CSV table of C-alpha atoms and ligand atoms in Angstrom, one decimal:
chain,number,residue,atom,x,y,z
J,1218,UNK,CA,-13.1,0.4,22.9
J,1219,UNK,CA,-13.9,1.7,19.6
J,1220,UNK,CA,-9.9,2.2,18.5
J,1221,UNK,CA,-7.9,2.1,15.2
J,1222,UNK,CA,-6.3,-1.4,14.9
J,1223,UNK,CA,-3.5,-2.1,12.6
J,1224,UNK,CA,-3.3,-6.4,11.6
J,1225,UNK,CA,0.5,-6.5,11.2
J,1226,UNK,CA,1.8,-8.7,8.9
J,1227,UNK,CA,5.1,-10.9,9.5
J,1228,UNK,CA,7.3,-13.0,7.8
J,1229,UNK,CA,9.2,-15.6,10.2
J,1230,UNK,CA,9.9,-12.5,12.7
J,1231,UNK,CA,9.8,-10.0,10.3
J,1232,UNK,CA,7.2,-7.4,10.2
J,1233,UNK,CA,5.9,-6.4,7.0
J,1234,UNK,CA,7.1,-2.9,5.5
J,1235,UNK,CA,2.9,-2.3,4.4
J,1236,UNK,CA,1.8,-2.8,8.5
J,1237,UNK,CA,4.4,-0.2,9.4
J,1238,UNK,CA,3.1,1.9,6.9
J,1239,UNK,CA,-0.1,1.5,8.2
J,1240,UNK,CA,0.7,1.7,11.4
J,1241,UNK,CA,1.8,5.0,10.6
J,1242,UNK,CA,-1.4,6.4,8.7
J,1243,UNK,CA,-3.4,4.2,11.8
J,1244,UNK,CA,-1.7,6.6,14.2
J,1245,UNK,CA,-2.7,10.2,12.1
J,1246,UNK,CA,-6.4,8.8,11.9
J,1247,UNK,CA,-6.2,7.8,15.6
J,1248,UNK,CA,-5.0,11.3,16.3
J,1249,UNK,CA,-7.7,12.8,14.6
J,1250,UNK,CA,-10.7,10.4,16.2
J,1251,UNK,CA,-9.1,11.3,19.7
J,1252,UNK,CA,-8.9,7.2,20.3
J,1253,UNK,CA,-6.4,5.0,21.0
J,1254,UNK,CA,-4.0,3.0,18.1
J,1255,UNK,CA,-4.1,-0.6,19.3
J,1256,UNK,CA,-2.0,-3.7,16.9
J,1257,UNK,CA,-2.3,-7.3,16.5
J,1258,UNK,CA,0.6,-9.6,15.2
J,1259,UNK,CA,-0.2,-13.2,15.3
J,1260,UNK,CA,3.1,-15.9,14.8
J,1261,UNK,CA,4.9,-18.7,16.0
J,1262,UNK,CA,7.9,-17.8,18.2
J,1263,UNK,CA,7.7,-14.1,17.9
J,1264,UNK,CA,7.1,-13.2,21.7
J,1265,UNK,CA,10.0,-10.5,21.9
J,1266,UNK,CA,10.8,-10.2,18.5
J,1267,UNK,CA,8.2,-8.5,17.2
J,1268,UNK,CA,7.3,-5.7,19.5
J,1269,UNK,CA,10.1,-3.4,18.8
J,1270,UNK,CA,9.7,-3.4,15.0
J,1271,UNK,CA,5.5,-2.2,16.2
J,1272,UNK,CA,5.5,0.3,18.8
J,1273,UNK,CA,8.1,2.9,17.8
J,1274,UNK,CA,5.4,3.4,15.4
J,1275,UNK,CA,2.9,5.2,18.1
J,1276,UNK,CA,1.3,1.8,19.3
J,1277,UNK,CA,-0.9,2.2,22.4
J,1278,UNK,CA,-2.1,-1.4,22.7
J,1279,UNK,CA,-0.3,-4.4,21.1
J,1280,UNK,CA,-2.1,-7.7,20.9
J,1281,UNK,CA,0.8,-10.0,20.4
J,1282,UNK,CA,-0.9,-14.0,19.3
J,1283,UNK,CA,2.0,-16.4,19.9
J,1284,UNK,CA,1.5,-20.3,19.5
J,1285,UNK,CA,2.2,-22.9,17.2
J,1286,UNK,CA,0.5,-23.3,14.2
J,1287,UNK,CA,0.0,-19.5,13.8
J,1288,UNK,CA,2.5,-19.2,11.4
J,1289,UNK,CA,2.8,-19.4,7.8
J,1290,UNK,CA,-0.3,-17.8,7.9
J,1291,UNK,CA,-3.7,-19.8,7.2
J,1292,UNK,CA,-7.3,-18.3,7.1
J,1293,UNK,CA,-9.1,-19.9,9.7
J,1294,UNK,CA,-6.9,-19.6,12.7
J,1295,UNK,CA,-6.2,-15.6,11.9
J,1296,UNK,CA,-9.4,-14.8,11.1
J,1297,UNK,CA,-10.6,-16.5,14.8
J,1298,UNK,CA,-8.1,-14.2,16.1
J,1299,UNK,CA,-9.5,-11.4,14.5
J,1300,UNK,CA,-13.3,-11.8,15.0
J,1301,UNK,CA,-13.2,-13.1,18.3
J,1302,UNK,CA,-10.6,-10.2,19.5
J,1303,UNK,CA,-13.3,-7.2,17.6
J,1304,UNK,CA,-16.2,-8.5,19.6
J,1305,UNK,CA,-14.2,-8.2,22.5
J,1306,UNK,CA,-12.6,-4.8,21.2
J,1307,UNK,CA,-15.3,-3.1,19.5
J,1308,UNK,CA,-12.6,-0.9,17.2
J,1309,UNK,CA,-14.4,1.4,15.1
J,1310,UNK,CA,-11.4,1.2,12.1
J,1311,UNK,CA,-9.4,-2.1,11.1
J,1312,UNK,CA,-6.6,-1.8,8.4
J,1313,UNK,CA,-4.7,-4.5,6.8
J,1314,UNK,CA,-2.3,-5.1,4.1
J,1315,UNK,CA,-3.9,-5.4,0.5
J,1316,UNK,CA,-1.3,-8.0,0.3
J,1317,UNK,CA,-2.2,-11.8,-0.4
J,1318,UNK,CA,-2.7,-12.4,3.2
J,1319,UNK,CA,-4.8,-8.8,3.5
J,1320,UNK,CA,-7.6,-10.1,0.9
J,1321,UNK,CA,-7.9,-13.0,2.5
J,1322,UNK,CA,-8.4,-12.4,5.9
J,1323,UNK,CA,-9.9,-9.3,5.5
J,1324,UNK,CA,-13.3,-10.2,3.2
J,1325,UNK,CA,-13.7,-12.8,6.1
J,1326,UNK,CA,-13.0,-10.7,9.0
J,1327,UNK,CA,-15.7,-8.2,7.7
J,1328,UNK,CA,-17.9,-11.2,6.3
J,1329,UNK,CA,-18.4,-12.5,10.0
J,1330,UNK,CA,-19.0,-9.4,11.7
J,1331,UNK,CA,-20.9,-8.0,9.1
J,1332,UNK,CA,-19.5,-5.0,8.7
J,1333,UNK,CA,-18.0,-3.3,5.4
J,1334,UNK,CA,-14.7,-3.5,3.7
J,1335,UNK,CA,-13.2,-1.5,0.9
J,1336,UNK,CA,-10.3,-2.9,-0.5
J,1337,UNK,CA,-7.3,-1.2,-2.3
J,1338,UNK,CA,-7.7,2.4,-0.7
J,1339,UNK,CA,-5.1,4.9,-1.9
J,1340,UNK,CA,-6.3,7.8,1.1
J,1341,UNK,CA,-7.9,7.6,4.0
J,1342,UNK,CA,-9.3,10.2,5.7
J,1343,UNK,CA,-11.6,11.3,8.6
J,1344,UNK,CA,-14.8,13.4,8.0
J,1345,UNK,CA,-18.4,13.9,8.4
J,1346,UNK,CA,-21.2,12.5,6.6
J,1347,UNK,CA,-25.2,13.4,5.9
J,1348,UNK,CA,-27.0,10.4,4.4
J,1349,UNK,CA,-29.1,12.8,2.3
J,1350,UNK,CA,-31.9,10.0,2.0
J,1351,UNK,CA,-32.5,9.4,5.7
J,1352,UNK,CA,-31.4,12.8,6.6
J,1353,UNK,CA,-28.6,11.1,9.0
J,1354,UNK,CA,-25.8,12.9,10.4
J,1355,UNK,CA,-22.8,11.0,11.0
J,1356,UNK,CA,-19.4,12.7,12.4
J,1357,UNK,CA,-16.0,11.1,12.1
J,1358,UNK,CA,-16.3,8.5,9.4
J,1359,UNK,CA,-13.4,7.0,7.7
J,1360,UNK,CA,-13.3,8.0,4.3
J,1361,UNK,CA,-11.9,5.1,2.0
J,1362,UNK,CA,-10.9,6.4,-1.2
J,1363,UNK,CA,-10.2,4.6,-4.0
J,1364,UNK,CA,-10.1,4.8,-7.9
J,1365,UNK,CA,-13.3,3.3,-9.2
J,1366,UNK,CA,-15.6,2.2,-12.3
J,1367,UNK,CA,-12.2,1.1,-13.9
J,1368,UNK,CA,-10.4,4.2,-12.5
J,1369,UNK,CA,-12.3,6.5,-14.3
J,1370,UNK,CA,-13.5,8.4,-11.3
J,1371,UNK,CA,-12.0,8.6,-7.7
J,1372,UNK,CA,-14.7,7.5,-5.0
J,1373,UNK,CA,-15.0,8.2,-1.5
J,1374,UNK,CA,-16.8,4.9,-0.2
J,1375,UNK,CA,-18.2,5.5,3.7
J,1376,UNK,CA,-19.8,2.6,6.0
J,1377,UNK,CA,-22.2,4.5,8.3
J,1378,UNK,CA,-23.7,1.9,10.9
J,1379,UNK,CA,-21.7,-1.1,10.6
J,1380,UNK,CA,-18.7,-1.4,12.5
J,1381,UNK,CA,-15.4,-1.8,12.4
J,1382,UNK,CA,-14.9,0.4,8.8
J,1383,UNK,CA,-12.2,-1.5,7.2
J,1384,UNK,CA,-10.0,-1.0,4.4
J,1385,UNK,CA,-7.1,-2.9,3.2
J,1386,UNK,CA,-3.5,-0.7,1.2
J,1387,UNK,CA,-1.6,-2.0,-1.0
J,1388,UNK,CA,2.2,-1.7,0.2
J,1389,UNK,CA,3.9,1.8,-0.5
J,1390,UNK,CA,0.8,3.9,-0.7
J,1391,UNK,CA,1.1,5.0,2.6
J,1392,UNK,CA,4.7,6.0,4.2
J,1393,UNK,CA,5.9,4.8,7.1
J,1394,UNK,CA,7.5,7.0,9.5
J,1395,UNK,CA,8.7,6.5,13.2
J,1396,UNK,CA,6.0,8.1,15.3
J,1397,UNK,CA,7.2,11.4,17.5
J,1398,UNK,CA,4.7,12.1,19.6
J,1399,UNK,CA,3.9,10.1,23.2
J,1400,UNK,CA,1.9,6.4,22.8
J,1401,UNK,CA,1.5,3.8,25.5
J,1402,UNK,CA,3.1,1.2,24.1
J,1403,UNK,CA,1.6,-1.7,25.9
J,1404,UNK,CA,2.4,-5.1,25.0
J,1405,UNK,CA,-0.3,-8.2,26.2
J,1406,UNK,CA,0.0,-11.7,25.2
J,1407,UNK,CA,-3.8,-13.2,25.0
J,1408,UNK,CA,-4.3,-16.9,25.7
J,1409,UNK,CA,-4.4,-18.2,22.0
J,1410,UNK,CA,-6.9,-21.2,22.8
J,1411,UNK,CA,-9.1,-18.8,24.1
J,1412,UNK,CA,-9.4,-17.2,20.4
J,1413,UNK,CA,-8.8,-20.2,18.3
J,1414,UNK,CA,-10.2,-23.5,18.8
J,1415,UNK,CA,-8.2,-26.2,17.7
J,1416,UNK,CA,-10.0,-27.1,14.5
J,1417,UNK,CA,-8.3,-24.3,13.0
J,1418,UNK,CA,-5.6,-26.0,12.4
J,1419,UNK,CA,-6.8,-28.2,10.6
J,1420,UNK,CA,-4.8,-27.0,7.3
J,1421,UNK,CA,-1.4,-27.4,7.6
J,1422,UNK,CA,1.4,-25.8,4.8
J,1423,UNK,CA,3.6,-28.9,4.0
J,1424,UNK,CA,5.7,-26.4,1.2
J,1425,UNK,CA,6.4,-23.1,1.6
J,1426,UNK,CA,8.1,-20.9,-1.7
J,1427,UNK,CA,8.9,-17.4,-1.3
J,1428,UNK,CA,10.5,-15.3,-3.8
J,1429,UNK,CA,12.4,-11.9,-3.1
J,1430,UNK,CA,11.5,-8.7,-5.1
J,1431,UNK,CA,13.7,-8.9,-8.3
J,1432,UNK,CA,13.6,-5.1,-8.4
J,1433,UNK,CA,13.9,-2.4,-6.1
J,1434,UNK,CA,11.5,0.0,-7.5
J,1435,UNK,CA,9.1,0.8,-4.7
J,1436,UNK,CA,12.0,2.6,-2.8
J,1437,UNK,CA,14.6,3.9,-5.4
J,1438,UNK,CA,15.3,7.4,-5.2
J,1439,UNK,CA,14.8,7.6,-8.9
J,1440,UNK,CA,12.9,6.0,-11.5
J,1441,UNK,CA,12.5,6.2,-15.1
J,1442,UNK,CA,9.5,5.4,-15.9
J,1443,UNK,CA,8.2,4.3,-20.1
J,1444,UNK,CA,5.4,3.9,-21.6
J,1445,UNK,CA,3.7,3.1,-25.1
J,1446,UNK,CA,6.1,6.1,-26.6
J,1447,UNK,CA,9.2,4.1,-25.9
J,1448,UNK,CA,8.3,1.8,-28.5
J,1449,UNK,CA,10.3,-1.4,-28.7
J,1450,UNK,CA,12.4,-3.4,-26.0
J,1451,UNK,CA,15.0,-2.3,-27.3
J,1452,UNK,CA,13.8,1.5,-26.4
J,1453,UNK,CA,13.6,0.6,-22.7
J,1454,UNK,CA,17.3,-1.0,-23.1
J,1455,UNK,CA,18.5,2.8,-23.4
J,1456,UNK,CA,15.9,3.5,-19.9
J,1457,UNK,CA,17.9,0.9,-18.6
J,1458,UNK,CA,20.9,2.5,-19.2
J,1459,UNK,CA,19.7,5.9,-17.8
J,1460,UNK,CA,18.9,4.6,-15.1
J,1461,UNK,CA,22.1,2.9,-14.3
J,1462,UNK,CA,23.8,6.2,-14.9
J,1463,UNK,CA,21.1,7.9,-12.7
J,1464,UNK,CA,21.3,5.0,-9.8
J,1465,UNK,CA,17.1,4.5,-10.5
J,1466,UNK,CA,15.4,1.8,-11.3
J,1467,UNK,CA,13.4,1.7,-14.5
J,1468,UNK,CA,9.5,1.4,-14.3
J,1469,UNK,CA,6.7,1.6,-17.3
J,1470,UNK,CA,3.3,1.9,-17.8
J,1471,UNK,CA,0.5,-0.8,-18.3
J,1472,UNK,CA,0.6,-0.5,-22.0
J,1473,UNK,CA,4.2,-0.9,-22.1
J,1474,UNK,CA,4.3,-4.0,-19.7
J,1475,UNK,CA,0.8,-5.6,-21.7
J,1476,UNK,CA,3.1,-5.1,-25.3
J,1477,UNK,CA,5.7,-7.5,-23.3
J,1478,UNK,CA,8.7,-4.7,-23.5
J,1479,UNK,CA,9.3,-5.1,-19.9
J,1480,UNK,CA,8.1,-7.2,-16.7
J,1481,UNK,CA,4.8,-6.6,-14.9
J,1482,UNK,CA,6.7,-6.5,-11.4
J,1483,UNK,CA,8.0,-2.5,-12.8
J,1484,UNK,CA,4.4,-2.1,-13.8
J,1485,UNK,CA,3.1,1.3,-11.7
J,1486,UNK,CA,-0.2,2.7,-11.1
J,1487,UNK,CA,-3.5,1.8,-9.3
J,1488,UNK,CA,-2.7,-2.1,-10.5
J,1489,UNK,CA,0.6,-2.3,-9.9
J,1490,UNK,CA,3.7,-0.5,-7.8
J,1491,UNK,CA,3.0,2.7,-6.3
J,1492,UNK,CA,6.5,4.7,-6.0
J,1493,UNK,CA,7.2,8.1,-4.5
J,1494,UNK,CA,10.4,8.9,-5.3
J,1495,UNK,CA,12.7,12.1,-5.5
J,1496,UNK,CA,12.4,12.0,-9.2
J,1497,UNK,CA,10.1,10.4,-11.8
J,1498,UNK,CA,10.8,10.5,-15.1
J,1499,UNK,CA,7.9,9.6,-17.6
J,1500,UNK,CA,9.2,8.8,-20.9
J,1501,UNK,CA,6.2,8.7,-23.7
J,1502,UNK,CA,3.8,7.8,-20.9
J,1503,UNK,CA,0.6,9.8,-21.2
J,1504,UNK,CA,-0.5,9.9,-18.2
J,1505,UNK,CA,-4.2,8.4,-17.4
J,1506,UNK,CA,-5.3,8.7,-14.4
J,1507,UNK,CA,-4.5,4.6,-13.4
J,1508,UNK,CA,-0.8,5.6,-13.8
J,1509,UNK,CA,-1.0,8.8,-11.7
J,1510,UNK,CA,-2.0,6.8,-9.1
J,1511,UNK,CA,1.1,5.8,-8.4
J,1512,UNK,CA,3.7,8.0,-9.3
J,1513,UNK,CA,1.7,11.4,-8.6
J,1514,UNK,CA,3.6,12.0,-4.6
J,1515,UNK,CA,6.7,12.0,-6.4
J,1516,UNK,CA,9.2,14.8,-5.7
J,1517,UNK,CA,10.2,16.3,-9.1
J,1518,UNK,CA,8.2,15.2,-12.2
J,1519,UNK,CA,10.3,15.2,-15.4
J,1520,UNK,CA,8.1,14.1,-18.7
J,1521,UNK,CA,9.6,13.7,-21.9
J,1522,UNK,CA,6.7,13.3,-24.8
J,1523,UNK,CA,5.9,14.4,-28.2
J,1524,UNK,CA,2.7,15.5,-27.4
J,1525,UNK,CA,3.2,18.8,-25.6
J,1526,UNK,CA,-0.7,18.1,-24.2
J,1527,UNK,CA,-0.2,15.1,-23.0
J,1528,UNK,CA,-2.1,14.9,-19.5
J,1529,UNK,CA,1.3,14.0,-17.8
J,1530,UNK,CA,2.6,17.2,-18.4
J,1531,UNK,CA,0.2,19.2,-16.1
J,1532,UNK,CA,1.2,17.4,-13.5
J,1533,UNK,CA,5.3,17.6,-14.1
J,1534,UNK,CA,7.5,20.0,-12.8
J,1535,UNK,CA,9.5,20.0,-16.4
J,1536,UNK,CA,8.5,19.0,-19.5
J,1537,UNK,CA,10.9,17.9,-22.3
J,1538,UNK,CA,8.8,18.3,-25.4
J,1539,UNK,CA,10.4,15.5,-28.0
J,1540,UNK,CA,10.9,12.1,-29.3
J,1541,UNK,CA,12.1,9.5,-26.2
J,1542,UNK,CA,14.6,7.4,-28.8
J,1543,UNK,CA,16.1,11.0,-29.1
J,1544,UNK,CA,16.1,12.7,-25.6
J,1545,UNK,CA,17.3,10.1,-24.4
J,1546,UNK,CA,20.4,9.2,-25.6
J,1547,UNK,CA,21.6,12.8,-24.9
J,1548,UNK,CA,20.6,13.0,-21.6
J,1549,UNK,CA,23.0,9.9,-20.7
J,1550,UNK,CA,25.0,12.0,-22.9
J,1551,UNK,CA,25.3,15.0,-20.8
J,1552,UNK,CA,25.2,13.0,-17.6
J,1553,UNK,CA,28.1,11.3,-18.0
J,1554,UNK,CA,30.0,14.6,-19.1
J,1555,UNK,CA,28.6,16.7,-16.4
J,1556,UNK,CA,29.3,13.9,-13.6
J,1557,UNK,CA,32.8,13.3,-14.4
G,1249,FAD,C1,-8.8,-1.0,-14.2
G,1249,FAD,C2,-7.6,-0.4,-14.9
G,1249,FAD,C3,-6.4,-0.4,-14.3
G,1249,FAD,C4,-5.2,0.1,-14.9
G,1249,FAD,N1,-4.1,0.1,-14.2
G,1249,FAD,C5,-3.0,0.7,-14.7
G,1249,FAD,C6,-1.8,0.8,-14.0
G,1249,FAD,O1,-1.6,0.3,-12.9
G,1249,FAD,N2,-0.7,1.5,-14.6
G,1249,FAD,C7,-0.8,2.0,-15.8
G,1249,FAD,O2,0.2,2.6,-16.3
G,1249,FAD,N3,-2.0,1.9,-16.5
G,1249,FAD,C8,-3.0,1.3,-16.0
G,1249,FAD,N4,-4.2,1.2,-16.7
G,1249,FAD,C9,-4.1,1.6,-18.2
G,1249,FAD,C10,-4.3,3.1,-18.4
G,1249,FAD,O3,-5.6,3.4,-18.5
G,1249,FAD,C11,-3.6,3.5,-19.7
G,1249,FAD,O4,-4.1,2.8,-20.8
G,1249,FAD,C12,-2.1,3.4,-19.7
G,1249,FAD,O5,-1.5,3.9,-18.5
G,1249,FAD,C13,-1.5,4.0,-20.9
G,1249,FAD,O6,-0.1,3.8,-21.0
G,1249,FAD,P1,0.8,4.8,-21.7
G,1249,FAD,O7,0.7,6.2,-21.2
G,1249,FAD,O8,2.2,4.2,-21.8
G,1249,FAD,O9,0.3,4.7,-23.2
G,1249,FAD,P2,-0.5,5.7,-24.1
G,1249,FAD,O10,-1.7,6.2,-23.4
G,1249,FAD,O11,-0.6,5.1,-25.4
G,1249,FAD,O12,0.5,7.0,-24.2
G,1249,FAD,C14,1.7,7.0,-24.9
G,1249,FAD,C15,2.3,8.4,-24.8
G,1249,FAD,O13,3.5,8.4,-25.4
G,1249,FAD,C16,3.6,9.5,-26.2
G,1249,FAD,N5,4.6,9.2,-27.3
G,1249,FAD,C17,4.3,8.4,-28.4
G,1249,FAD,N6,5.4,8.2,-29.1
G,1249,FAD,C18,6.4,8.9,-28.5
G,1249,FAD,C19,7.8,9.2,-28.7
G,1249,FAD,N7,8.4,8.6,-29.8
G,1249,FAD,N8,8.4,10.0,-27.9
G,1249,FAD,C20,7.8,10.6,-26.8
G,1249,FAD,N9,6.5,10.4,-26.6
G,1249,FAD,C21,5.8,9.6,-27.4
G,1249,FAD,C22,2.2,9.9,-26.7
G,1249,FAD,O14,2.1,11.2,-27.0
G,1249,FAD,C23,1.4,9.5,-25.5
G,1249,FAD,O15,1.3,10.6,-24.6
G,1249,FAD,C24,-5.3,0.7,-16.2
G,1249,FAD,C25,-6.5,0.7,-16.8
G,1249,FAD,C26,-7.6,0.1,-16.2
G,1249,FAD,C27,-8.9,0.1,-17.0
């Protein structure tokens, strides 16, 4: 009762990187609360294929739903599970995926038990809260932290009474790491009619198209990143080729991506990838707080801009103060000589 669960995503078999990540940041908040991390994975076929890719991730409780009919994911039949599970459960926290299947399950999820939701969280955290208008104390709230009012400020949203508090991540916001400490790691296999009556079914996919990532931005080691400084296409051409040199992967800025220089899928920040890699370079990228978003955990922060106050540079480890279409040229220049 009153737990941390974790809806884990899966494709065919295949758990979803942003569950493990969750799972992960579902443990930590567990920790803190002194309760228990419990997970639900719902699929067709996935009765000992799943549970291995769940528990090393400090799983006390795995709910594993397997039946026909359960996968490629539809609304009603998951969102059965879910509900019918929580009044069972009582959890006091539910995260999911801010994925496709994340906002639609979870508005539903929270819709039927009528509790709150807070989508697109980039912390969470556990603290105290005092309802200054009621004078209400309340201990051990989840804090769901987000940017809002267009990213202009960074809110801590809290749900006080209704229960569970859930919150939905977008995938690489959190990091996933194999959990080192002691869990249960119980696996049960509910009767799915029980949850789901058969009228859930009642959609059925007929065609099913999924397309790969055509980049592999969220986990290179090193990206170059441009912005509206580059320019031209042709600017982030010559990123391109520093970041073959470098082994990165090149990513921009909204206001690159909106002038059509590059593709939205290298688009990072608070609507689009979040990265945290060993280094970021920021070519003529100013550095709003929508882009920090989602570059700001990275390791070493290079910026290369003509405007030696641009707000990137406070936050970057080096600062190269010049022109992009000048820098750098050289600096695939010196690469190449110094890596010979
Ligand atoms: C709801 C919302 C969500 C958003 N989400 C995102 C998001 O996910 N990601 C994101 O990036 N933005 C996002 N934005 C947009 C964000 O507010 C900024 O507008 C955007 O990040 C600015 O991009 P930029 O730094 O490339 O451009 P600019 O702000 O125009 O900055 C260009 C920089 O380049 C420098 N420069 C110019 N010429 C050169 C040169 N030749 N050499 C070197 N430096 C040069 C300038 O000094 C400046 O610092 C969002 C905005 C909103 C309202």
């Amino acid at each position: 009762m009153n737990n941390v669960f974790v809806y884990c995503e899966i494709e065919g078999t295949t758990v979803q990187e942003v569950s493990q990540e969750l799972l992960t940041k579902g443990r930590k908040l567990a920790n803190k609360l002194g309760v228990d991390l419990n997970a639900i994975v719902a699929g067709s076929g996935i009765k000992g294929k799943v549970e291995d890719q769940i528990l090393p991730y400090g799983v006390d409780k795995l709910f594993v739903f397997d039946a026909e009919g359960l996968f490629p994911y539809t609304s009603a039949p998951h969102t059965d599970i879910l509900v019918n599970l929580f009044k069972e459960e009582k959890p006091q926290v539910c995260l999911l995926g801010a994925t496709v299947i994340g906002r639609d399950l979870g508005p539903r999820v929270s819709s039927s038990l009528t509790s709150g939701l807070t989508a697109d969280c980039t912390q969470l955290e556990i603290g105290d809260y005092d309802d200054k208008k009621t004078g209400k104390h309340y201990d051990n709230l989840l804090y769901q932290i987000r940017p809002a009012f267009g990213g202009n400020i960074v809110a801590t949203i809290v749900n006080p009474e209704h229960r569970p508090q859930m919150a939905t991540v977008r995938s690489g916001v959190m990091q996933k790491a194999i959990y080192e400490g002691q869990a249960k790691g119980e696996v049960v296999y509910p009767e799915v009619a029980k949850y789901v009556p058969t009228t859930d079914y009642v959609v059925k996919v007929i065609d099913r198209h999924v397309e790969a990532a055509k980049n592999n931005l969220k986990s290179a080691p090193i990206v170059v990143a441009g912005g509206y400084g580059v320019g031209s296409k042709e600017g982030f051409e010559q990123l391109a080729l520093l970041a073959k040199e470098l082994h990165g992967e090149v990513g921009a800025s909204r206001a690159a991506v909106d002038a059509g220089w590059v593709d939205h899928d290298r688009q990072i920040g608070q609507t689009g990838v979040t990265v945290h890699p060993k280094v970021y370079i920021a070519c003529g990228i100013s550095g709003q707080i929508q882009h920090i978003a989602g570059m700001q955990d990275s390791g070493i922060i290079i910026s290369i801009n003509n405007d030696p106050d641009a707000p990137i540079n406070k936050i970057a480890d080096y600062v190269i103060n010049g022109n992009v279409e000048e820098v750098v040229p050289k600096l695939i220049k010196y690469y190449k000589q110094n890596s010979k």
